[in-house]
Amino acid sequence: MVPAVRVDFYDADELKAEVSWIPNKHYSGIYGLMKLVLTKTLPPDLQKVIVLDTDITFATDIAELWAVFHKFKGQQVLGLVENQSDWYLGNLWKNHRPWPALERGFNTGVILLLLDRLRKLRWEQMWRLTAERELMSMLSTSLADQDIFNAVIKQNPFLVHQLPCFWNVQLSDHTRSEKCYKDVSDLKVIHWNSPKKLRVKNKHVEFFRNLYLTFLEYDGNLLRRELFGCPSETDHNSENLQKTLSELDEDDPCYEFRRERFTVHRTHLYFLHYEYEPSTDHTDVTLVAQLSMDRLQMLEAICKHWEGPISLALYLSDAEAQQFLRYTQGSEVLMSRGNVGYHIVYKEGQFYPVNLLRNVAMRQVNTPYMFLSDIDFLPMYGLYEYLRKSVVQLDMANNKKALVVPAFETLRYRLSYPKSKAELLSQLDMGTLFTFRYHVWTKGHAPTNFAKWRTATTPYRVQWEADFEPYVMVRRDSPEYDRRFVGFGWNKVAHIMELDAQEYEFVVLPNAYMIHMPHAPSFDITKFRSNKQYRVCLKTLKEEFQQNMSRRYGFAALKYMTAENNS
């Protein structure tokens, strides 16, 4: 949603066959060769293009670089900067044998391509023949597409328009990059092309690193506004959104709540590497939760209690996303886990979009079941395996069931976590633990029937009651949370009501438990307690939700209205 910017994606899998025959030792693998097929990939009516590596930082307006196309003469079709390392000179170590290149060769991190002229020159045939010939003696590429570009240029020097080197200042430990500029203000493009990235040695590296981090921590939402007077080419979705927002009444005291439901948040799925294949027995379950920066300290503890896959939605600003990255990189516990999916939803608007976050985390679950938890709860040790066994025992695949994990709480920051149900009951009797929210919101978990749970040895069914909001395991295809509920209040209650309306059975597990850990109150609960208008709007949204329920589920939904009136 950046004004005047259109984004297109091309399926790399369709192009792999074009380059997969080329043996390549570069760390980028097969994708490092994809630039070679751009004449074939990009639309035939596209005449010229700037091609950038992803480790590029622009320190100027890219329009300046686009203007360089006017300087191309004769048969020049490629704009490139000379390579600033000694790689192609072939003297880095004994028996170092690079691909052929014109003198120092050229770096392909920044390329200006005249696509129409390249197609007329039969570029595809040109690079293929060159690659086939050189591979007979070289056996593989070391620098991916760059080796093949340079071999073609060695044969056809007239193809290149050499760009001033400030258009691709290449940062590595052994470069001539410092000769490209007198002062840092002369810089146009910084290229972090060393595998060491931000850890390279250069007299200005601290300046470059700060420039890069400043950009990463910049509020990306500002880019979505028409700061520079760019004409906005609104797409269909954007027009629909504008129409919906214009229909809202700005004088409505609950306008901000209603608007929140339609906010399109920037979202970065899989912010860190995720790799997990669900088990083949179709019982696998993912823990789902959401959090903001003030709950980050819970992550390590949850990872120690739950060994299975986890899907987390994090509500962060751009600057907090960088702090989160540094936090995880400094944690042995988190870095050792590849089965945790971190999905960042960037901050925008006045309220914490709790149900949107839950939905983002739920949509990324790749196991048949999900345990819908909250970040301030520690599941009992072994809950992951217990839930998987319950899937089979209760025939979850063929029944609409929501398995309830009884919730408890402690007021102690240092808790000796109970290793068994017997130990938990002992702590309950001693007053170290309590049933969750027993003193402020009994109705939320009363239907779990803790008195029965104490002695239960087999799963037992409980009935829905008003304001019931247990933590449950359900199938992945269960309904999402209602986005109208933001901040504090009724966000889980509405979801459990929807499960009941869809005839899910609530079954309490006799040997499962989770414990809420103490923390400072959230900003939203403080607003709820101190702001009367907040409470009024929440009541209005509740009523509207219940009306929607009666429209969708008809006569069956009447009980929700009467239960609410009686509660």
Coordinates of C-alpha atoms in Angstrom, one line a residue:
M1 CA 0.0 0.0 0.0
V2 CA 2.8 2.4 -0.8
P3 CA 1.5 5.2 -3.1
A4 CA 2.6 4.9 -6.8
V5 CA 4.4 1.6 -6.2
R6 CA 3.3 -1.6 -7.8
V7 CA 4.8 -4.9 -6.7
D8 CA 4.9 -8.0 -8.9
F9 CA 6.1 -11.5 -8.0
Y10 CA 7.5 -14.1 -10.4
D11 CA 7.5 -17.8 -9.5
A12 CA 11.2 -18.9 -9.2
D13 CA 10.2 -22.5 -9.4
E14 CA 9.1 -22.0 -13.0
L15 CA 12.6 -20.6 -13.9
K16 CA 14.8 -23.1 -12.0
A17 CA 15.2 -25.4 -15.0
E18 CA 16.8 -22.5 -17.0
V19 CA 19.8 -22.3 -14.7
S20 CA 19.8 -25.5 -12.6
W21 CA 22.3 -27.1 -15.0
I22 CA 25.0 -24.7 -13.9
P23 CA 27.1 -26.0 -11.0
N24 CA 27.4 -23.1 -8.5
K25 CA 29.4 -22.9 -5.3
H26 CA 28.1 -19.5 -4.2
Y27 CA 26.1 -19.4 -0.9
S28 CA 23.0 -18.0 -2.7
G29 CA 22.6 -21.4 -4.5
I30 CA 20.4 -21.6 -7.6
Y31 CA 18.8 -18.2 -6.9
G32 CA 22.1 -16.5 -7.4
L33 CA 21.8 -17.4 -11.1
M34 CA 18.3 -16.0 -11.7
K35 CA 19.4 -12.6 -13.0
L36 CA 20.5 -14.3 -16.2
V37 CA 16.9 -15.1 -17.2
L38 CA 15.4 -11.7 -16.6
T39 CA 15.0 -11.0 -20.3
K40 CA 12.7 -14.1 -20.4
T41 CA 11.0 -13.5 -17.0
L42 CA 10.0 -9.9 -17.2
P43 CA 7.1 -8.7 -19.4
P44 CA 8.1 -8.3 -23.1
D45 CA 6.9 -4.6 -23.1
L46 CA 9.3 -3.7 -20.3
Q47 CA 12.2 -1.9 -22.0
K48 CA 14.6 -1.2 -19.2
V49 CA 15.1 -2.2 -15.6
I50 CA 17.4 -1.6 -12.6
V51 CA 18.4 -4.9 -10.9
L52 CA 19.4 -4.8 -7.3
D53 CA 20.8 -7.4 -4.8
T54 CA 18.8 -7.5 -1.6
D55 CA 21.8 -6.4 0.5
I56 CA 21.8 -2.9 -1.0
T57 CA 21.2 0.4 0.9
F58 CA 20.3 3.4 -1.2
A59 CA 21.6 6.8 0.1
T60 CA 20.1 8.8 -2.7
D61 CA 17.0 9.0 -4.9
I62 CA 16.9 6.0 -7.2
A63 CA 15.6 8.4 -10.0
E64 CA 19.2 9.6 -10.3
L65 CA 20.4 6.1 -11.2
W66 CA 17.5 5.8 -13.7
A67 CA 18.7 8.9 -15.4
V68 CA 22.0 7.2 -16.2
F69 CA 20.3 5.2 -18.9
H70 CA 20.4 8.3 -21.1
K71 CA 24.2 8.1 -21.1
F72 CA 24.3 4.7 -22.8
K73 CA 26.0 4.9 -26.2
G74 CA 26.3 2.5 -29.2
Q75 CA 25.7 -1.1 -28.3
Q76 CA 25.9 -0.6 -24.6
V77 CA 23.1 -2.6 -22.8
L78 CA 24.5 -3.3 -19.3
G79 CA 25.3 -0.6 -16.7
L80 CA 27.8 -2.0 -14.1
V81 CA 30.3 -0.8 -11.5
E82 CA 33.8 -2.3 -11.5
N83 CA 34.5 -5.0 -9.0
Q84 CA 36.3 -3.5 -6.0
S85 CA 37.9 -6.7 -4.6
D86 CA 40.9 -8.4 -6.2
W87 CA 38.9 -11.6 -6.9
Y88 CA 39.1 -11.5 -10.7
L89 CA 42.8 -10.6 -10.7
G90 CA 43.4 -14.1 -9.5
N91 CA 46.1 -13.5 -6.8
L92 CA 44.2 -14.0 -3.6
W93 CA 45.8 -17.3 -2.7
K94 CA 47.9 -20.0 -4.3
N95 CA 46.1 -21.7 -7.2
H96 CA 43.2 -19.2 -7.1
R97 CA 41.7 -19.4 -10.5
P98 CA 38.7 -17.1 -11.1
W99 CA 36.5 -17.0 -14.2
P100 CA 37.7 -14.8 -17.1
A101 CA 36.9 -11.1 -16.7
L102 CA 37.9 -7.7 -18.2
E103 CA 40.6 -6.5 -15.8
R104 CA 39.1 -6.3 -12.3
G105 CA 35.7 -7.5 -13.7
F106 CA 32.3 -6.1 -12.8
N107 CA 30.0 -6.5 -9.8
T108 CA 26.4 -7.5 -10.5
G109 CA 24.9 -6.2 -7.2
V110 CA 23.6 -3.1 -9.2
I111 CA 22.8 -3.5 -12.9
L112 CA 21.1 -1.3 -15.4
L113 CA 19.6 -3.6 -18.1
L114 CA 18.3 -2.4 -21.5
L115 CA 16.0 -5.4 -21.9
D116 CA 14.7 -4.6 -25.4
R117 CA 18.2 -4.3 -26.8
L118 CA 19.4 -7.4 -24.9
R119 CA 16.6 -9.5 -26.5
K120 CA 17.6 -8.3 -30.0
L121 CA 21.1 -9.3 -29.3
R122 CA 19.8 -12.8 -28.3
W123 CA 21.1 -12.5 -24.8
E124 CA 19.9 -15.8 -23.7
Q125 CA 21.8 -17.7 -26.4
M126 CA 24.9 -15.5 -25.7
W127 CA 25.2 -16.3 -22.0
R128 CA 24.3 -20.0 -22.4
L129 CA 27.1 -20.6 -25.0
T130 CA 29.6 -18.7 -22.9
A131 CA 28.7 -20.6 -19.7
E132 CA 28.8 -24.0 -21.5
R133 CA 32.3 -23.2 -22.9
E134 CA 33.8 -21.9 -19.7
L135 CA 32.3 -24.7 -17.5
M136 CA 34.3 -27.2 -19.6
S137 CA 37.4 -26.0 -17.8
M138 CA 36.1 -24.1 -14.7
L139 CA 33.6 -26.9 -13.7
S140 CA 31.4 -24.6 -11.6
T141 CA 30.8 -20.9 -10.8
S142 CA 32.1 -19.4 -7.6
L143 CA 30.2 -16.1 -7.8
A144 CA 27.0 -17.3 -9.5
D145 CA 25.6 -14.9 -12.2
Q146 CA 28.5 -12.5 -11.8
D147 CA 31.0 -15.1 -13.2
I148 CA 28.9 -15.6 -16.3
F149 CA 28.2 -11.9 -16.9
N150 CA 31.9 -11.2 -16.7
A151 CA 32.8 -14.0 -19.1
V152 CA 30.3 -12.6 -21.6
I153 CA 31.7 -9.1 -21.2
K154 CA 35.3 -10.3 -21.6
Q155 CA 34.2 -11.5 -25.1
N156 CA 32.1 -8.5 -25.8
P157 CA 33.4 -5.4 -23.9
F158 CA 31.2 -3.0 -26.0
L159 CA 28.1 -4.3 -24.1
V160 CA 29.1 -2.4 -20.9
H161 CA 28.5 1.2 -19.8
Q162 CA 30.8 1.5 -16.8
L163 CA 29.0 3.3 -13.9
P164 CA 30.9 5.5 -11.4
C165 CA 31.8 3.3 -8.4
F166 CA 29.7 5.3 -5.9
W167 CA 26.7 3.5 -7.5
N168 CA 27.9 0.3 -5.9
V169 CA 30.3 0.8 -3.0
Q170 CA 31.1 -2.8 -2.1
L171 CA 31.9 -3.4 1.5
S172 CA 34.2 -6.2 2.4
D173 CA 37.6 -6.5 4.1
H174 CA 39.7 -6.4 1.0
T175 CA 38.3 -3.8 -1.3
R176 CA 39.2 -0.5 -2.8
S177 CA 35.7 0.9 -1.9
E178 CA 37.1 3.8 0.2
K179 CA 38.5 5.3 -3.1
C180 CA 35.0 5.6 -4.5
Y181 CA 34.1 8.7 -2.4
K182 CA 35.9 11.6 -0.7
D183 CA 33.2 12.0 1.9
V184 CA 30.3 9.9 3.0
S185 CA 27.9 12.5 1.6
D186 CA 29.1 11.5 -1.9
L187 CA 27.7 8.0 -1.4
K188 CA 24.9 6.8 -3.6
V189 CA 24.6 3.0 -3.0
I190 CA 26.2 0.9 -0.2
H191 CA 26.4 -2.8 -1.0
W192 CA 26.9 -5.3 1.9
N193 CA 28.3 -7.9 -0.4
S194 CA 30.7 -9.6 2.1
P195 CA 29.3 -12.8 3.7
K196 CA 30.1 -11.0 6.9
K197 CA 27.6 -8.2 6.1
L198 CA 27.5 -5.7 9.0
R199 CA 30.8 -7.0 10.5
V200 CA 33.1 -5.9 7.7
K201 CA 36.1 -3.7 8.3
N202 CA 36.0 -0.2 6.7
K203 CA 36.9 3.2 8.1
H204 CA 33.3 4.3 7.7
V205 CA 31.5 1.1 8.6
E206 CA 30.0 2.5 11.7
F207 CA 28.4 5.2 9.7
F208 CA 27.1 2.7 7.1
R209 CA 25.8 0.4 9.9
N210 CA 23.9 3.3 11.6
L211 CA 22.4 4.3 8.2
Y212 CA 21.2 0.8 7.7
L213 CA 19.8 0.4 11.2
T214 CA 18.1 3.9 11.1
F215 CA 16.3 2.7 8.0
L216 CA 15.2 -0.6 9.5
E217 CA 13.9 1.2 12.7
Y218 CA 12.1 3.9 10.7
D219 CA 8.3 3.8 11.0
G220 CA 7.4 1.9 7.8
N221 CA 3.8 3.1 8.1
L222 CA 5.0 6.6 7.0
L223 CA 6.0 5.1 3.6
R224 CA 2.3 4.3 3.0
R225 CA 1.3 8.0 3.1
E226 CA 1.7 10.3 0.2
L227 CA 4.7 12.1 1.7
F228 CA 6.1 13.1 -1.6
G229 CA 3.0 13.9 -3.5
C230 CA 3.2 10.7 -5.6
P231 CA 0.0 10.1 -7.5
S232 CA -1.7 7.2 -5.8
E233 CA -2.8 4.5 -8.3
T234 CA -5.4 2.9 -6.0
D235 CA -6.1 -0.7 -6.6
H236 CA -9.5 -2.4 -6.2
N237 CA -8.8 -3.5 -2.6
S238 CA -7.7 0.0 -1.6
E239 CA -10.8 1.5 -3.1
N240 CA -13.1 -0.9 -1.3
L241 CA -11.3 -0.1 2.0
Q242 CA -11.7 3.7 1.4
K243 CA -15.4 3.1 0.6
T244 CA -15.9 1.1 3.8
L245 CA -14.1 3.7 6.0
S246 CA -16.1 6.5 4.4
E247 CA -19.3 4.8 5.4
L248 CA -18.3 4.9 9.1
D249 CA -19.7 7.7 11.2
E250 CA -16.8 9.8 12.5
D251 CA -19.1 11.3 15.1
D252 CA -19.9 7.9 16.6
P253 CA -18.2 7.8 20.0
C254 CA -17.0 4.3 19.1
Y255 CA -15.6 5.3 15.7
E256 CA -12.0 4.4 16.6
F257 CA -13.0 0.9 17.7
R258 CA -15.0 0.3 14.4
R259 CA -12.2 1.7 12.3
E260 CA -9.7 -0.7 13.9
R261 CA -11.5 -3.6 12.4
F262 CA -10.6 -2.4 8.9
T263 CA -7.0 -1.4 9.4
V264 CA -4.7 -3.2 7.1
H265 CA -1.5 -3.9 9.1
R266 CA 1.9 -4.4 7.6
T267 CA 2.7 -8.1 8.4
H268 CA 6.0 -9.9 8.1
L269 CA 5.3 -13.7 8.2
Y270 CA 8.2 -15.9 9.3
F271 CA 10.4 -13.1 10.4
L272 CA 13.0 -15.7 11.4
H273 CA 13.8 -19.0 9.8
Y274 CA 11.2 -21.7 10.4
E275 CA 11.5 -25.3 9.5
Y276 CA 9.1 -28.0 10.7
E277 CA 7.4 -31.0 9.1
P278 CA 4.4 -32.2 11.1
S279 CA 4.5 -35.8 12.3
T280 CA 3.0 -38.4 9.9
D281 CA 0.5 -39.8 12.4
H282 CA -1.9 -36.8 12.0
T283 CA -1.9 -35.9 15.8
D284 CA 0.5 -33.0 15.7
V285 CA -0.4 -29.8 17.5
T286 CA 0.9 -26.2 17.4
L287 CA 0.8 -23.8 20.4
V288 CA -0.7 -20.5 19.2
A289 CA -0.2 -17.2 21.0
Q290 CA 0.3 -13.4 20.5
L291 CA 2.4 -10.9 22.3
S292 CA 4.0 -7.4 22.4
M293 CA 7.4 -6.3 23.5
D294 CA 6.6 -6.3 27.2
R295 CA 5.9 -10.0 27.2
L296 CA 9.1 -11.1 25.4
Q297 CA 10.6 -12.5 28.5
M298 CA 8.0 -15.4 28.5
L299 CA 9.4 -16.9 25.3
E300 CA 12.3 -18.8 26.7
A301 CA 10.1 -20.3 29.5
I302 CA 7.4 -21.4 27.1
C303 CA 10.0 -23.0 24.8
K304 CA 11.3 -25.0 27.8
H305 CA 7.7 -26.2 28.7
W306 CA 6.5 -26.9 25.1
E307 CA 8.8 -28.9 22.8
G308 CA 6.3 -28.9 19.9
P309 CA 5.8 -26.3 17.1
I310 CA 4.7 -22.8 18.1
S311 CA 3.1 -20.0 16.0
L312 CA 3.5 -16.5 17.5
A313 CA 2.2 -13.2 16.3
L314 CA 4.2 -10.3 17.7
Y315 CA 2.8 -6.7 17.7
L316 CA 5.9 -4.5 17.3
S317 CA 7.1 -1.2 15.9
D318 CA 9.9 -1.3 13.3
A319 CA 12.4 -0.4 16.0
E320 CA 11.1 -3.1 18.4
A321 CA 11.4 -5.6 15.6
Q322 CA 15.1 -5.0 15.5
Q323 CA 15.3 -5.2 19.3
F324 CA 13.5 -8.5 19.1
L325 CA 15.9 -9.8 16.5
R326 CA 18.9 -8.9 18.8
Y327 CA 17.1 -10.6 21.7
T328 CA 16.5 -13.9 19.9
Q329 CA 20.1 -13.9 18.5
G330 CA 21.4 -13.6 22.1
S331 CA 19.3 -16.5 23.4
E332 CA 20.6 -20.0 23.1
V333 CA 17.1 -21.4 23.9
L334 CA 15.4 -19.5 21.1
M335 CA 18.2 -19.9 18.5
S336 CA 18.2 -23.7 19.1
R337 CA 14.5 -23.9 18.1
G338 CA 13.6 -24.1 14.4
N339 CA 10.0 -25.0 15.0
V340 CA 8.9 -21.6 16.3
G341 CA 7.2 -19.3 13.6
Y342 CA 7.5 -15.6 14.5
H343 CA 5.1 -13.4 12.6
I344 CA 5.4 -9.7 13.1
V345 CA 2.4 -7.4 12.8
Y346 CA 3.6 -3.8 12.7
K347 CA 2.0 -1.3 15.1
E348 CA -0.7 1.0 13.8
G349 CA -3.8 2.5 15.4
Q350 CA -4.8 3.1 19.0
F351 CA -5.6 -0.4 20.2
Y352 CA -3.9 -3.7 20.6
P353 CA -5.5 -5.8 17.8
V354 CA -5.5 -9.0 19.9
N355 CA -7.9 -11.1 17.7
L356 CA -6.2 -10.0 14.5
L357 CA -2.9 -11.2 16.0
R358 CA -4.5 -14.5 17.0
N359 CA -5.8 -15.0 13.5
V360 CA -2.4 -14.3 11.9
A361 CA -0.8 -16.9 14.2
M362 CA -3.6 -19.4 13.5
R363 CA -3.3 -19.1 9.7
Q364 CA 0.3 -20.1 9.8
V365 CA -0.3 -23.3 11.7
N366 CA 0.8 -26.3 9.6
T367 CA -0.3 -29.1 12.0
P368 CA -3.8 -30.7 12.1
Y369 CA -4.5 -29.3 15.6
M370 CA -3.8 -26.1 17.5
F371 CA -3.7 -25.2 21.2
L372 CA -5.0 -21.7 21.5
S373 CA -3.1 -20.2 24.5
D374 CA -1.9 -16.9 25.7
I375 CA 1.7 -15.8 26.1
D376 CA 1.6 -15.3 29.9
F377 CA 0.7 -19.0 30.5
L378 CA 3.2 -21.8 31.0
P379 CA 1.8 -25.1 29.9
M380 CA 2.6 -28.1 32.1
Y381 CA 5.6 -30.1 31.2
G382 CA 4.6 -32.9 28.7
L383 CA 1.4 -31.1 27.6
Y384 CA 2.4 -31.4 23.9
E385 CA 2.6 -35.2 24.1
Y386 CA -0.6 -35.4 26.3
L387 CA -2.6 -33.4 23.8
R388 CA -1.4 -35.6 20.9
K389 CA -2.5 -38.8 22.8
S390 CA -5.9 -37.1 23.5
V391 CA -6.4 -36.6 19.7
V392 CA -6.5 -40.4 19.3
Q393 CA -8.3 -41.1 22.6
L394 CA -11.1 -38.7 21.8
D395 CA -11.2 -39.3 18.0
M396 CA -10.7 -35.6 17.3
A397 CA -10.4 -36.2 13.6
N398 CA -14.0 -37.2 13.3
N399 CA -15.6 -35.0 16.0
K400 CA -16.0 -31.3 16.6
K401 CA -14.4 -31.1 20.0
A402 CA -12.7 -28.3 21.9
L403 CA -10.4 -29.9 24.5
V404 CA -10.2 -27.7 27.6
V405 CA -6.9 -27.3 29.5
P406 CA -7.8 -26.1 33.0
A407 CA -6.1 -22.8 33.8
F408 CA -4.6 -21.8 37.1
E409 CA -2.6 -18.8 38.3
T410 CA 0.1 -17.8 40.8
L411 CA 0.9 -14.4 42.3
R412 CA 4.5 -15.5 42.8
Y413 CA 7.2 -14.5 40.4
R414 CA 9.3 -17.4 41.5
L415 CA 7.2 -20.5 41.3
S416 CA 8.3 -24.1 41.8
Y417 CA 6.4 -25.3 38.8
P418 CA 4.3 -28.4 39.7
K419 CA 5.6 -31.6 37.9
S420 CA 2.3 -33.4 38.3
K421 CA -1.4 -33.0 39.0
A422 CA -0.8 -34.2 42.6
E423 CA 1.8 -31.5 43.2
L424 CA -0.5 -28.9 41.6
L425 CA -3.4 -29.9 43.9
S426 CA -1.0 -29.6 46.9
Q427 CA 0.0 -26.1 45.9
L428 CA -3.7 -25.2 45.4
D429 CA -4.5 -26.3 48.9
M430 CA -1.5 -24.4 50.3
G431 CA -2.6 -21.2 48.5
T432 CA 0.5 -21.0 46.3
L433 CA -1.8 -21.5 43.3
F434 CA -5.4 -20.5 42.5
T435 CA -7.9 -21.3 39.8
F436 CA -7.5 -18.7 37.1
R437 CA -9.2 -15.3 37.8
Y438 CA -11.2 -16.8 40.7
H439 CA -11.1 -13.5 42.5
V440 CA -12.0 -11.1 39.7
W441 CA -13.7 -13.0 36.9
T442 CA -15.0 -16.3 38.2
K443 CA -17.4 -16.8 35.3
G444 CA -14.6 -17.0 32.8
H445 CA -13.5 -20.5 33.9
A446 CA -16.3 -21.7 36.3
P447 CA -17.8 -24.1 33.8
T448 CA -14.5 -26.0 33.7
N449 CA -15.8 -27.4 37.1
F450 CA -12.5 -27.4 39.1
A451 CA -14.1 -29.4 41.9
K452 CA -14.8 -32.3 39.5
W453 CA -11.4 -31.9 37.9
R454 CA -9.6 -32.5 41.2
T455 CA -10.7 -36.2 41.3
A456 CA -11.4 -36.8 37.6
T457 CA -9.4 -39.5 35.9
T458 CA -11.2 -39.5 32.5
P459 CA -12.1 -36.6 30.2
Y460 CA -15.6 -35.1 31.0
R461 CA -17.9 -32.9 29.0
V462 CA -19.0 -29.5 30.2
Q463 CA -21.7 -27.1 28.9
W464 CA -21.2 -23.6 27.6
E465 CA -22.2 -20.9 30.0
A466 CA -22.2 -17.1 29.6
D467 CA -18.7 -15.5 29.6
F468 CA -16.9 -18.9 29.4
E469 CA -13.4 -18.4 28.0
P470 CA -11.3 -21.5 28.5
Y471 CA -8.0 -22.3 26.7
V472 CA -8.7 -25.1 24.2
M473 CA -7.2 -27.4 21.6
V474 CA -9.2 -27.5 18.4
R475 CA -8.8 -28.7 14.8
R476 CA -7.0 -26.3 12.5
D477 CA -10.2 -25.7 10.5
S478 CA -12.0 -24.2 13.5
P479 CA -13.4 -20.6 13.2
E480 CA -11.2 -17.5 13.5
Y481 CA -11.5 -14.8 16.2
D482 CA -13.8 -11.8 15.6
R483 CA -11.7 -8.8 14.7
R484 CA -14.1 -6.2 16.1
F485 CA -12.8 -7.0 19.6
V486 CA -9.6 -5.1 20.3
G487 CA -7.6 -4.3 23.4
F488 CA -9.2 -5.8 26.5
G489 CA -12.5 -7.6 26.9
W490 CA -14.6 -10.2 25.3
N491 CA -12.1 -11.3 22.7
K492 CA -11.9 -14.9 23.8
V493 CA -15.5 -15.1 25.1
A494 CA -16.9 -14.3 21.6
H495 CA -14.7 -17.0 20.1
I496 CA -15.8 -19.7 22.5
M497 CA -19.5 -18.7 21.9
E498 CA -18.9 -19.2 18.1
L499 CA -17.4 -22.7 18.8
D500 CA -20.5 -23.5 20.8
A501 CA -22.8 -22.2 18.1
Q502 CA -21.0 -24.4 15.6
E503 CA -21.8 -27.4 18.0
Y504 CA -18.3 -28.0 19.3
E505 CA -18.3 -30.2 22.4
F506 CA -16.2 -28.8 25.3
V507 CA -14.3 -31.7 26.9
V508 CA -12.1 -31.1 30.0
L509 CA -8.8 -33.0 30.1
P510 CA -8.3 -34.6 33.6
N511 CA -4.5 -34.5 33.6
A512 CA -3.8 -31.2 31.8
Y513 CA -3.1 -27.8 33.3
M514 CA -1.5 -24.5 32.5
I515 CA -0.5 -21.7 34.9
H516 CA -0.7 -17.9 34.4
M517 CA 2.4 -16.1 35.5
P518 CA 2.2 -12.7 37.2
H519 CA 3.1 -9.5 35.2
A520 CA 2.4 -5.8 35.2
P521 CA -1.1 -4.9 33.8
S522 CA -1.3 -4.3 30.1
F523 CA -2.0 -0.8 28.7
D524 CA -5.4 -1.9 27.4
I525 CA -6.7 -3.3 30.7
T526 CA -5.7 0.0 32.4
K527 CA -7.7 1.9 29.7
F528 CA -10.7 -0.5 30.2
R529 CA -10.7 0.1 34.0
S530 CA -10.1 3.9 33.8
N531 CA -12.1 5.0 30.7
K532 CA -15.9 4.8 30.9
Q533 CA -16.3 5.3 27.1
Y534 CA -14.0 2.3 26.5
R535 CA -16.4 0.1 28.6
V536 CA -19.5 1.6 26.8
C537 CA -18.1 0.8 23.4
L538 CA -17.2 -2.7 24.4
K539 CA -20.8 -3.3 25.5
T540 CA -22.0 -1.9 22.2
L541 CA -19.7 -4.2 20.2
K542 CA -20.9 -7.2 22.3
E543 CA -24.5 -6.4 21.5
E544 CA -23.7 -6.1 17.8
F545 CA -21.8 -9.4 17.9
Q546 CA -24.7 -11.2 19.5
Q547 CA -27.1 -9.7 16.9
N548 CA -24.8 -11.1 14.2
M549 CA -24.8 -14.5 15.9
S550 CA -28.6 -14.6 15.9
R551 CA -28.6 -13.7 12.2
R552 CA -26.1 -16.4 11.3
Y553 CA -27.2 -19.2 13.6
G554 CA -30.9 -18.4 13.9
F555 CA -33.0 -19.9 16.8
A556 CA -30.0 -21.8 18.2
A557 CA -28.3 -18.4 19.0
L558 CA -31.2 -17.2 21.2
K559 CA -29.6 -18.8 24.3
Y560 CA -26.7 -16.4 24.1
M561 CA -29.0 -13.4 24.4
T562 CA -30.9 -14.9 27.3
A563 CA -27.7 -16.1 29.1
E564 CA -26.2 -12.6 28.7
N565 CA -29.4 -11.0 30.1
N566 CA -29.4 -13.3 33.1
S567 CA -25.7 -13.0 33.9

